[in-house]
């Protein structure tokens, strides 16, 4: 993987788990789904309620005498428990847990996709660093040419037009260098914003993409494992399976909506009432207990239950169709990615051979200069050519790294997932 060759990539991938805006949003969704689990099991637990009041009252008739005031303390405590609802409450609780598990798989899949983007953006930043280096070298040569041209002009050996063209070349080289600097800085900001970290200093960004090792037999084994059932290990496949399970349980819940539901209740209350009677006060305390078993039966709900069952069956069929479509498309995609991977590797090898030839030529020119057979201008021209081929080589390696990363990630064997908590794993 790219991070095995580029150590600077590892801290970005680790930091992104906690600090990336993408993962922060996904973690909020997971927390919300966890709250949904509590809401899902609450109907299965006893419900306790209580009340208390202190009452003072006085009665009178119009234009007549008033009664003596009475006062009293009243409080009560009640508990209810659903006893039997044909498995509906249990299925609702399981659905809540499935929704949480789906959110966790979505969190993992979001990080998988984020890791792909961070890797690709980091490698793009490296290639832009090479472009910046090349532009700065071209600007250096342009300034050196200007010094030579200025000396010739001052000596009367060149025209105004000749030195004007050299000055224009310097301005163009400066423009190219400034544009390359801004391009690099913008890519730097986008990468660090994506990962949720501070902007990288230029010296922290490598100026070379190492040669990646490639084992075709490993790629073939990954394809074989994926086509043979490994597609079920992908997060999206797991999500579809959980959605199908949830839809089936929704259907079971809908089936029992019109069946009797049984619950249990118990209550206790106490009242203490005081009433003045003549020269005495009567005080009465009453304590009561009650217990009940109740059955509620919704006999007809205007075909709402029938509609709920049909909707649940349609949801099951839709989820199954989506899952099969995903599997078929994924298999086709993996086959195509394997072929593209091979083509990308061949293109990279050609770029590396070309760069090797140019490097050998530059070395030969350098040796000739040491022997007095070549000028510095010839050496500089060779270095410019070498810089261009190094950029092409980096772009070819970048393309191969990106295709390999997407291939491994799509097949569900991306090792970057180990950076997540085990709760988000498979």
GROMACS .gro file of C-alpha atoms in nm:
model
  426
    1UNK     CA    1   0.000   0.000   0.000
    2UNK     CA    2   0.121   0.359  -0.051
    3UNK     CA    3   0.167   0.412   0.323
    4UNK     CA    4   0.417   0.124   0.328
    5UNK     CA    5   0.642   0.330   0.098
    6UNK     CA    6   0.548   0.678   0.221
    7UNK     CA    7   0.581   0.700   0.602
    8UNK     CA    8   0.443   1.054   0.600
    9UNK     CA    9   0.108   0.918   0.489
   10UNK     CA   10   0.052   0.708   0.802
   11UNK     CA   11  -0.005   1.001   1.046
   12UNK     CA   12  -0.259   1.150   0.806
   13UNK     CA   13  -0.458   0.826   0.790
   14UNK     CA   14  -0.451   0.787   1.168
   15UNK     CA   15  -0.547   1.147   1.238
   16UNK     CA   16  -0.836   1.129   0.993
   17UNK     CA   17  -1.016   0.872   1.210
   18UNK     CA   18  -1.084   1.132   1.479
   19UNK     CA   19  -1.029   1.466   1.312
   20UNK     CA   20  -1.158   1.446   0.957
   21UNK     CA   21  -1.486   1.635   0.901
   22UNK     CA   22  -1.617   1.330   0.717
   23UNK     CA   23  -1.556   1.100   1.012
   24UNK     CA   24  -1.689   1.348   1.266
   25UNK     CA   25  -2.019   1.357   1.077
   26UNK     CA   26  -2.024   0.975   1.055
   27UNK     CA   27  -1.953   0.938   1.428
   28UNK     CA   28  -2.251   1.163   1.507
   29UNK     CA   29  -2.468   0.930   1.301
   30UNK     CA   30  -2.335   0.630   1.496
   31UNK     CA   31  -2.408   0.803   1.828
   32UNK     CA   32  -2.761   0.878   1.713
   33UNK     CA   33  -2.814   0.513   1.617
   34UNK     CA   34  -2.690   0.405   1.960
   35UNK     CA   35  -2.956   0.624   2.117
   36UNK     CA   36  -3.203   0.449   1.890
   37UNK     CA   37  -3.108   0.115   2.050
   38UNK     CA   38  -3.219   0.248   2.389
   39UNK     CA   39  -3.542   0.371   2.237
   40UNK     CA   40  -3.594   0.028   2.078
   41UNK     CA   41  -3.569  -0.169   2.402
   42UNK     CA   42  -3.766   0.078   2.618
   43UNK     CA   43  -4.112  -0.073   2.535
   44UNK     CA   44  -3.988  -0.408   2.670
   45UNK     CA   45  -3.899  -0.259   3.009
   46UNK     CA   46  -4.137  -0.169   3.296
   47UNK     CA   47  -4.278   0.183   3.290
   48UNK     CA   48  -4.292   0.351   3.632
   49UNK     CA   49  -4.490   0.666   3.709
   50UNK     CA   50  -4.590   0.857   4.018
   51UNK     CA   51  -4.774   1.166   4.131
   52UNK     CA   52  -4.815   1.369   4.450
   53UNK     CA   53  -5.023   1.670   4.551
   54UNK     CA   54  -5.131   1.867   4.852
   55UNK     CA   55  -5.495   1.983   4.834
   56UNK     CA   56  -5.673   2.261   5.021
   57UNK     CA   57  -6.034   2.328   4.938
   58UNK     CA   58  -6.327   2.530   5.063
   59UNK     CA   59  -6.686   2.534   4.938
   60UNK     CA   60  -6.959   2.797   4.966
   61UNK     CA   61  -7.297   2.881   4.816
   62UNK     CA   62  -7.395   3.217   4.666
   63UNK     CA   63  -7.480   3.461   4.948
   64UNK     CA   64  -7.466   3.169   5.186
   65UNK     CA   65  -7.232   3.032   5.449
   66UNK     CA   66  -6.902   2.872   5.362
   67UNK     CA   67  -6.801   2.523   5.452
   68UNK     CA   68  -6.502   2.457   5.669
   69UNK     CA   69  -6.183   2.422   5.468
   70UNK     CA   70  -6.042   2.077   5.410
   71UNK     CA   71  -5.687   1.981   5.327
   72UNK     CA   72  -5.502   1.666   5.244
   73UNK     CA   73  -5.192   1.501   5.100
   74UNK     CA   74  -5.232   1.265   4.805
   75UNK     CA   75  -4.970   1.054   4.627
   76UNK     CA   76  -4.970   0.749   4.403
   77UNK     CA   77  -4.725   0.516   4.232
   78UNK     CA   78  -4.793   0.295   3.930
   79UNK     CA   79  -4.606   0.044   3.715
   80UNK     CA   80  -4.700  -0.110   3.381
   81UNK     CA   81  -4.535  -0.387   3.185
   82UNK     CA   82  -4.608  -0.513   2.835
   83UNK     CA   83  -4.641  -0.890   2.866
   84UNK     CA   84  -4.710  -1.030   2.522
   85UNK     CA   85  -4.725  -0.869   2.179
   86UNK     CA   86  -4.647  -1.165   1.952
   87UNK     CA   87  -4.276  -1.083   1.926
   88UNK     CA   88  -4.335  -0.728   1.795
   89UNK     CA   89  -4.142  -0.560   2.076
   90UNK     CA   90  -3.848  -0.797   2.042
   91UNK     CA   91  -3.835  -0.743   1.665
   92UNK     CA   92  -3.846  -0.365   1.714
   93UNK     CA   93  -3.549  -0.388   1.952
   94UNK     CA   94  -3.356  -0.603   1.702
   95UNK     CA   95  -3.431  -0.352   1.424
   96UNK     CA   96  -3.287  -0.074   1.641
   97UNK     CA   97  -2.967  -0.277   1.689
   98UNK     CA   98  -2.952  -0.349   1.315
   99UNK     CA   99  -2.980   0.025   1.245
  100UNK     CA  100  -2.689   0.083   1.482
  101UNK     CA  101  -2.484  -0.188   1.310
  102UNK     CA  102  -2.567  -0.035   0.971
  103UNK     CA  103  -2.447   0.305   1.096
  104UNK     CA  104  -2.124   0.145   1.216
  105UNK     CA  105  -2.068  -0.023   0.879
  106UNK     CA  106  -2.140   0.306   0.706
  107UNK     CA  107  -1.882   0.466   0.935
  108UNK     CA  108  -1.626   0.203   0.832
  109UNK     CA  109  -1.711   0.241   0.465
  110UNK     CA  110  -1.684   0.618   0.493
  111UNK     CA  111  -1.333   0.578   0.635
  112UNK     CA  112  -1.243   0.328   0.362
  113UNK     CA  113  -1.341   0.581   0.097
  114UNK     CA  114  -1.173   0.863   0.288
  115UNK     CA  115  -0.848   0.663   0.306
  116UNK     CA  116  -0.853   0.625  -0.072
  117UNK     CA  117  -0.895   1.000  -0.114
  118UNK     CA  118  -0.620   1.084   0.137
  119UNK     CA  119  -0.376   0.849  -0.033
  120UNK     CA  120  -0.452   0.987  -0.377
  121UNK     CA  121  -0.435   1.349  -0.261
  122UNK     CA  122  -0.104   1.287  -0.085
  123UNK     CA  123   0.050   1.136  -0.397
  124UNK     CA  124  -0.089   1.420  -0.608
  125UNK     CA  125   0.076   1.661  -0.366
  126UNK     CA  126   0.408   1.483  -0.425
  127UNK     CA  127   0.375   1.520  -0.801
  128UNK     CA  128   0.291   1.888  -0.759
  129UNK     CA  129   0.604   1.919  -0.545
  130UNK     CA  130   0.804   1.780  -0.837
  131UNK     CA  131   0.636   2.030  -1.071
  132UNK     CA  132   0.731   2.309  -0.830
  133UNK     CA  133   1.092   2.190  -0.819
  134UNK     CA  134   1.107   2.177  -1.197
  135UNK     CA  135   0.958   2.526  -1.229
  136UNK     CA  136   1.209   2.666  -0.981
  137UNK     CA  137   1.497   2.505  -1.171
  138UNK     CA  138   1.367   2.649  -1.499
  139UNK     CA  139   1.345   2.993  -1.333
  140UNK     CA  140   1.703   2.958  -1.210
  141UNK     CA  141   1.826   2.880  -1.562
  142UNK     CA  142   1.623   3.169  -1.705
  143UNK     CA  143   1.783   3.411  -1.459
  144UNK     CA  144   2.128   3.277  -1.543
  145UNK     CA  145   2.055   3.322  -1.916
  146UNK     CA  146   1.944   3.676  -1.843
  147UNK     CA  147   2.275   3.753  -1.671
  148UNK     CA  148   2.467   3.623  -1.972
  149UNK     CA  149   2.241   3.812  -2.215
  150UNK     CA  150   2.270   4.130  -2.013
  151UNK     CA  151   2.650   4.105  -2.022
  152UNK     CA  152   2.643   4.058  -2.401
  153UNK     CA  153   2.405   4.350  -2.440
  154UNK     CA  154   2.617   4.574  -2.220
  155UNK     CA  155   2.919   4.478  -2.433
  156UNK     CA  156   2.727   4.572  -2.748
  157UNK     CA  157   2.714   4.213  -2.877
  158UNK     CA  158   2.333   4.175  -2.882
  159UNK     CA  159   2.030   4.379  -2.975
  160UNK     CA  160   1.747   4.521  -2.768
  161UNK     CA  161   1.512   4.261  -2.915
  162UNK     CA  162   1.738   3.972  -2.813
  163UNK     CA  163   1.763   4.078  -2.449
  164UNK     CA  164   1.391   4.162  -2.451
  165UNK     CA  165   1.310   3.803  -2.547
  166UNK     CA  166   1.531   3.673  -2.265
  167UNK     CA  167   1.355   3.901  -2.016
  168UNK     CA  168   1.018   3.774  -2.137
  169UNK     CA  169   1.142   3.419  -2.085
  170UNK     CA  170   1.233   3.509  -1.724
  171UNK     CA  171   0.889   3.660  -1.665
  172UNK     CA  172   0.725   3.349  -1.806
  173UNK     CA  173   0.943   3.124  -1.589
  174UNK     CA  174   0.857   3.336  -1.284
  175UNK     CA  175   0.487   3.310  -1.370
  176UNK     CA  176   0.517   2.932  -1.406
  177UNK     CA  177   0.698   2.906  -1.071
  178UNK     CA  178   0.439   3.121  -0.895
  179UNK     CA  179   0.156   2.917  -1.045
  180UNK     CA  180   0.325   2.593  -0.940
  181UNK     CA  181   0.369   2.730  -0.587
  182UNK     CA  182   0.001   2.823  -0.559
  183UNK     CA  183  -0.103   2.488  -0.706
  184UNK     CA  184   0.111   2.307  -0.449
  185UNK     CA  185  -0.017   2.521  -0.160
  186UNK     CA  186  -0.381   2.469  -0.260
  187UNK     CA  187  -0.334   2.091  -0.287
  188UNK     CA  188  -0.166   2.099   0.054
  189UNK     CA  189  -0.461   2.281   0.208
  190UNK     CA  190  -0.714   2.047   0.049
  191UNK     CA  191  -0.530   1.738   0.172
  192UNK     CA  192  -0.491   1.860   0.529
  193UNK     CA  193  -0.851   1.979   0.542
  194UNK     CA  194  -0.960   1.637   0.421
  195UNK     CA  195  -0.758   1.465   0.695
  196UNK     CA  196  -0.835   1.726   0.962
  197UNK     CA  197  -0.473   1.817   1.033
  198UNK     CA  198  -0.252   2.123   1.009
  199UNK     CA  199  -0.104   2.227   0.675
  200UNK     CA  200   0.213   2.035   0.586
  201UNK     CA  201   0.534   2.228   0.547
  202UNK     CA  202   0.694   2.192   0.206
  203UNK     CA  203   0.991   2.005   0.348
  204UNK     CA  204   0.752   1.745   0.494
  205UNK     CA  205   0.633   1.646   0.148
  206UNK     CA  206   0.856   1.399  -0.041
  207UNK     CA  207   0.974   1.487  -0.387
  208UNK     CA  208   0.975   1.131  -0.515
  209UNK     CA  209   0.731   0.842  -0.534
  210UNK     CA  210   0.916   0.515  -0.465
  211UNK     CA  211   0.888   0.222  -0.704
  212UNK     CA  212   0.605  -0.009  -0.586
  213UNK     CA  213   0.646  -0.383  -0.583
  214UNK     CA  214   0.375  -0.574  -0.766
  215UNK     CA  215   0.289  -0.942  -0.745
  216UNK     CA  216   0.037  -1.036  -1.017
  217UNK     CA  217  -0.035  -1.369  -0.846
  218UNK     CA  218  -0.149  -1.181  -0.534
  219UNK     CA  219  -0.385  -0.967  -0.740
  220UNK     CA  220  -0.525  -1.280  -0.908
  221UNK     CA  221  -0.577  -1.444  -0.568
  222UNK     CA  222  -0.767  -1.138  -0.446
  223UNK     CA  223  -0.993  -1.153  -0.752
  224UNK     CA  224  -1.055  -1.526  -0.703
  225UNK     CA  225  -1.141  -1.480  -0.336
  226UNK     CA  226  -1.373  -1.191  -0.409
  227UNK     CA  227  -1.561  -1.363  -0.690
  228UNK     CA  228  -1.587  -1.681  -0.483
  229UNK     CA  229  -1.786  -1.509  -0.211
  230UNK     CA  230  -1.552  -1.250  -0.076
  231UNK     CA  231  -1.788  -0.979  -0.195
  232UNK     CA  232  -1.994  -1.060   0.115
  233UNK     CA  233  -1.714  -0.917   0.328
  234UNK     CA  234  -1.761  -0.569   0.184
  235UNK     CA  235  -1.933  -0.318   0.408
  236UNK     CA  236  -2.204  -0.244   0.154
  237UNK     CA  237  -2.296  -0.613   0.124
  238UNK     CA  238  -2.323  -0.634   0.501
  239UNK     CA  239  -2.543  -0.325   0.503
  240UNK     CA  240  -2.779  -0.476   0.245
  241UNK     CA  241  -2.807  -0.797   0.449
  242UNK     CA  242  -2.889  -0.601   0.762
  243UNK     CA  243  -3.148  -0.396   0.576
  244UNK     CA  244  -3.312  -0.716   0.448
  245UNK     CA  245  -3.319  -0.856   0.802
  246UNK     CA  246  -3.474  -0.533   0.933
  247UNK     CA  247  -3.737  -0.533   0.656
  248UNK     CA  248  -3.830  -0.892   0.737
  249UNK     CA  249  -3.877  -0.803   1.102
  250UNK     CA  250  -4.087  -0.502   1.002
  251UNK     CA  251  -4.308  -0.744   0.813
  252UNK     CA  252  -4.340  -0.965   1.123
  253UNK     CA  253  -4.436  -0.660   1.328
  254UNK     CA  254  -4.698  -0.561   1.071
  255UNK     CA  255  -4.847  -0.912   1.070
  256UNK     CA  256  -4.939  -0.896   1.440
  257UNK     CA  257  -5.075  -0.541   1.449
  258UNK     CA  258  -5.437  -0.664   1.466
  259UNK     CA  259  -5.376  -0.936   1.726
  260UNK     CA  260  -5.457  -0.889   2.097
  261UNK     CA  261  -5.182  -0.736   2.314
  262UNK     CA  262  -5.152  -0.820   2.684
  263UNK     CA  263  -5.009  -0.594   2.955
  264UNK     CA  264  -4.983  -0.591   3.333
  265UNK     CA  265  -5.032  -0.298   3.569
  266UNK     CA  266  -5.003  -0.232   3.940
  267UNK     CA  267  -5.062   0.078   4.146
  268UNK     CA  268  -5.055   0.209   4.501
  269UNK     CA  269  -5.197   0.532   4.638
  270UNK     CA  270  -5.239   0.707   4.968
  271UNK     CA  271  -5.448   1.006   5.075
  272UNK     CA  272  -5.453   1.186   5.409
  273UNK     CA  273  -5.748   1.428   5.443
  274UNK     CA  274  -5.821   1.666   5.731
  275UNK     CA  275  -6.161   1.835   5.793
  276UNK     CA  276  -6.265   2.056   6.084
  277UNK     CA  277  -6.600   1.954   6.245
  278UNK     CA  278  -6.707   2.185   6.522
  279UNK     CA  279  -6.435   2.203   6.777
  280UNK     CA  280  -6.262   1.889   6.644
  281UNK     CA  281  -6.067   1.792   6.332
  282UNK     CA  282  -6.139   1.468   6.157
  283UNK     CA  283  -5.841   1.313   5.982
  284UNK     CA  284  -5.879   1.017   5.750
  285UNK     CA  285  -5.594   0.827   5.581
  286UNK     CA  286  -5.679   0.596   5.291
  287UNK     CA  287  -5.430   0.355   5.133
  288UNK     CA  288  -5.519   0.163   4.816
  289UNK     CA  289  -5.353  -0.104   4.601
  290UNK     CA  290  -5.455  -0.229   4.259
  291UNK     CA  291  -5.339  -0.493   4.011
  292UNK     CA  292  -5.462  -0.563   3.662
  293UNK     CA  293  -5.397  -0.766   3.350
  294UNK     CA  294  -5.533  -0.600   3.040
  295UNK     CA  295  -5.582  -0.717   2.682
  296UNK     CA  296  -5.616  -0.467   2.401
  297UNK     CA  297  -5.736  -0.573   2.061
  298UNK     CA  298  -5.743  -0.350   1.754
  299UNK     CA  299  -5.992  -0.537   1.539
  300UNK     CA  300  -5.996  -0.317   1.228
  301UNK     CA  301  -5.767  -0.027   1.141
  302UNK     CA  302  -5.891   0.070   0.797
  303UNK     CA  303  -5.648  -0.155   0.602
  304UNK     CA  304  -5.345   0.020   0.759
  305UNK     CA  305  -5.203  -0.319   0.861
  306UNK     CA  306  -5.246  -0.457   0.511
  307UNK     CA  307  -5.063  -0.155   0.369
  308UNK     CA  308  -4.782  -0.193   0.624
  309UNK     CA  309  -4.732  -0.558   0.528
  310UNK     CA  310  -4.724  -0.480   0.158
  311UNK     CA  311  -4.476  -0.197   0.214
  312UNK     CA  312  -4.252  -0.429   0.417
  313UNK     CA  313  -4.260  -0.696   0.145
  314UNK     CA  314  -4.177  -0.435  -0.118
  315UNK     CA  315  -3.885  -0.313   0.094
  316UNK     CA  316  -3.753  -0.670   0.120
  317UNK     CA  317  -3.773  -0.719  -0.256
  318UNK     CA  318  -3.606  -0.383  -0.321
  319UNK     CA  319  -3.319  -0.453  -0.082
  320UNK     CA  320  -3.261  -0.798  -0.234
  321UNK     CA  321  -3.257  -0.651  -0.584
  322UNK     CA  322  -3.015  -0.377  -0.479
  323UNK     CA  323  -2.784  -0.628  -0.315
  324UNK     CA  324  -2.778  -0.857  -0.621
  325UNK     CA  325  -2.716  -0.559  -0.848
  326UNK     CA  326  -2.433  -0.446  -0.623
  327UNK     CA  327  -2.274  -0.790  -0.623
  328UNK     CA  328  -2.295  -0.825  -1.002
  329UNK     CA  329  -2.157  -0.477  -1.062
  330UNK     CA  330  -1.881  -0.529  -0.806
  331UNK     CA  331  -1.766  -0.852  -0.971
  332UNK     CA  332  -1.755  -0.683  -1.312
  333UNK     CA  333  -1.575  -0.386  -1.160
  334UNK     CA  334  -1.311  -0.602  -0.992
  335UNK     CA  335  -1.240  -0.792  -1.316
  336UNK     CA  336  -1.199  -0.462  -1.498
  337UNK     CA  337  -0.983  -0.316  -1.222
  338UNK     CA  338  -0.753  -0.617  -1.241
  339UNK     CA  339  -0.701  -0.557  -1.614
  340UNK     CA  340  -0.652  -0.183  -1.565
  341UNK     CA  341  -0.401  -0.262  -1.291
  342UNK     CA  342  -0.192  -0.468  -1.530
  343UNK     CA  343  -0.202  -0.194  -1.795
  344UNK     CA  344  -0.108   0.067  -1.537
  345UNK     CA  345   0.187  -0.142  -1.421
  346UNK     CA  346   0.312  -0.180  -1.780
  347UNK     CA  347   0.282   0.194  -1.836
  348UNK     CA  348   0.475   0.257  -1.516
  349UNK     CA  349   0.753   0.023  -1.622
  350UNK     CA  350   0.786   0.204  -1.956
  351UNK     CA  351   0.807   0.540  -1.778
  352UNK     CA  352   1.074   0.402  -1.545
  353UNK     CA  353   1.280   0.264  -1.835
  354UNK     CA  354   1.257   0.598  -2.013
  355UNK     CA  355   1.362   0.784  -1.699
  356UNK     CA  356   1.651   0.544  -1.649
  357UNK     CA  357   1.779   0.611  -1.999
  358UNK     CA  358   1.761   0.988  -1.945
  359UNK     CA  359   1.940   0.960  -1.610
  360UNK     CA  360   2.218   0.760  -1.775
  361UNK     CA  361   2.245   1.026  -2.047
  362UNK     CA  362   2.264   1.305  -1.789
  363UNK     CA  363   2.535   1.116  -1.604
  364UNK     CA  364   2.731   1.078  -1.930
  365UNK     CA  365   2.699   1.449  -2.003
  366UNK     CA  366   2.820   1.525  -1.651
  367UNK     CA  367   3.121   1.302  -1.703
  368UNK     CA  368   3.192   1.474  -2.036
  369UNK     CA  369   3.175   1.813  -1.866
  370UNK     CA  370   3.430   1.693  -1.612
  371UNK     CA  371   3.657   1.605  -1.901
  372UNK     CA  372   3.591   1.936  -2.073
  373UNK     CA  373   3.383   1.788  -2.358
  374UNK     CA  374   3.050   1.946  -2.262
  375UNK     CA  375   2.933   2.286  -2.144
  376UNK     CA  376   2.723   2.372  -1.840
  377UNK     CA  377   2.439   2.468  -2.074
  378UNK     CA  378   2.438   2.115  -2.212
  379UNK     CA  379   2.431   1.976  -1.858
  380UNK     CA  380   2.144   2.208  -1.761
  381UNK     CA  381   1.946   2.106  -2.068
  382UNK     CA  382   1.996   1.741  -1.973
  383UNK     CA  383   1.875   1.809  -1.618
  384UNK     CA  384   1.566   1.986  -1.752
  385UNK     CA  385   1.492   1.680  -1.965
  386UNK     CA  386   1.552   1.453  -1.668
  387UNK     CA  387   1.317   1.660  -1.451
  388UNK     CA  388   1.044   1.614  -1.711
  389UNK     CA  389   1.091   1.237  -1.726
  390UNK     CA  390   1.099   1.215  -1.346
  391UNK     CA  391   0.762   1.389  -1.338
  392UNK     CA  392   0.625   1.145  -1.597
  393UNK     CA  393   0.760   0.858  -1.391
  394UNK     CA  394   0.598   0.995  -1.076
  395UNK     CA  395   0.265   1.037  -1.256
  396UNK     CA  396   0.283   0.678  -1.383
  397UNK     CA  397   0.364   0.548  -1.034
  398UNK     CA  398   0.087   0.760  -0.891
  399UNK     CA  399  -0.157   0.606  -1.136
  400UNK     CA  400  -0.047   0.255  -1.042
  401UNK     CA  401  -0.063   0.324  -0.667
  402UNK     CA  402  -0.413   0.470  -0.705
  403UNK     CA  403  -0.542   0.175  -0.907
  404UNK     CA  404  -0.390  -0.073  -0.664
  405UNK     CA  405  -0.540   0.109  -0.366
  406UNK     CA  406  -0.887   0.117  -0.522
  407UNK     CA  407  -0.855  -0.249  -0.622
  408UNK     CA  408  -0.761  -0.363  -0.271
  409UNK     CA  409  -1.020  -0.140  -0.108
  410UNK     CA  410  -1.305  -0.246  -0.338
  411UNK     CA  411  -1.237  -0.614  -0.272
  412UNK     CA  412  -1.266  -0.558   0.104
  413UNK     CA  413  -0.907  -0.638   0.204
  414UNK     CA  414  -0.776  -0.288   0.269
  415UNK     CA  415  -0.551  -0.307   0.579
  416UNK     CA  416  -0.626   0.056   0.665
  417UNK     CA  417  -0.951  -0.058   0.834
  418UNK     CA  418  -0.737  -0.190   1.121
  419UNK     CA  419  -0.693   0.172   1.227
  420UNK     CA  420  -1.057   0.176   1.334
  421UNK     CA  421  -1.189   0.048   1.665
  422UNK     CA  422  -1.278  -0.327   1.655
  423UNK     CA  423  -1.646  -0.235   1.700
  424UNK     CA  424  -1.646  -0.107   1.342
  425UNK     CA  425  -1.476  -0.415   1.196
  426UNK     CA  426  -1.632  -0.706   1.023
   0.00000   0.00000   0.00000
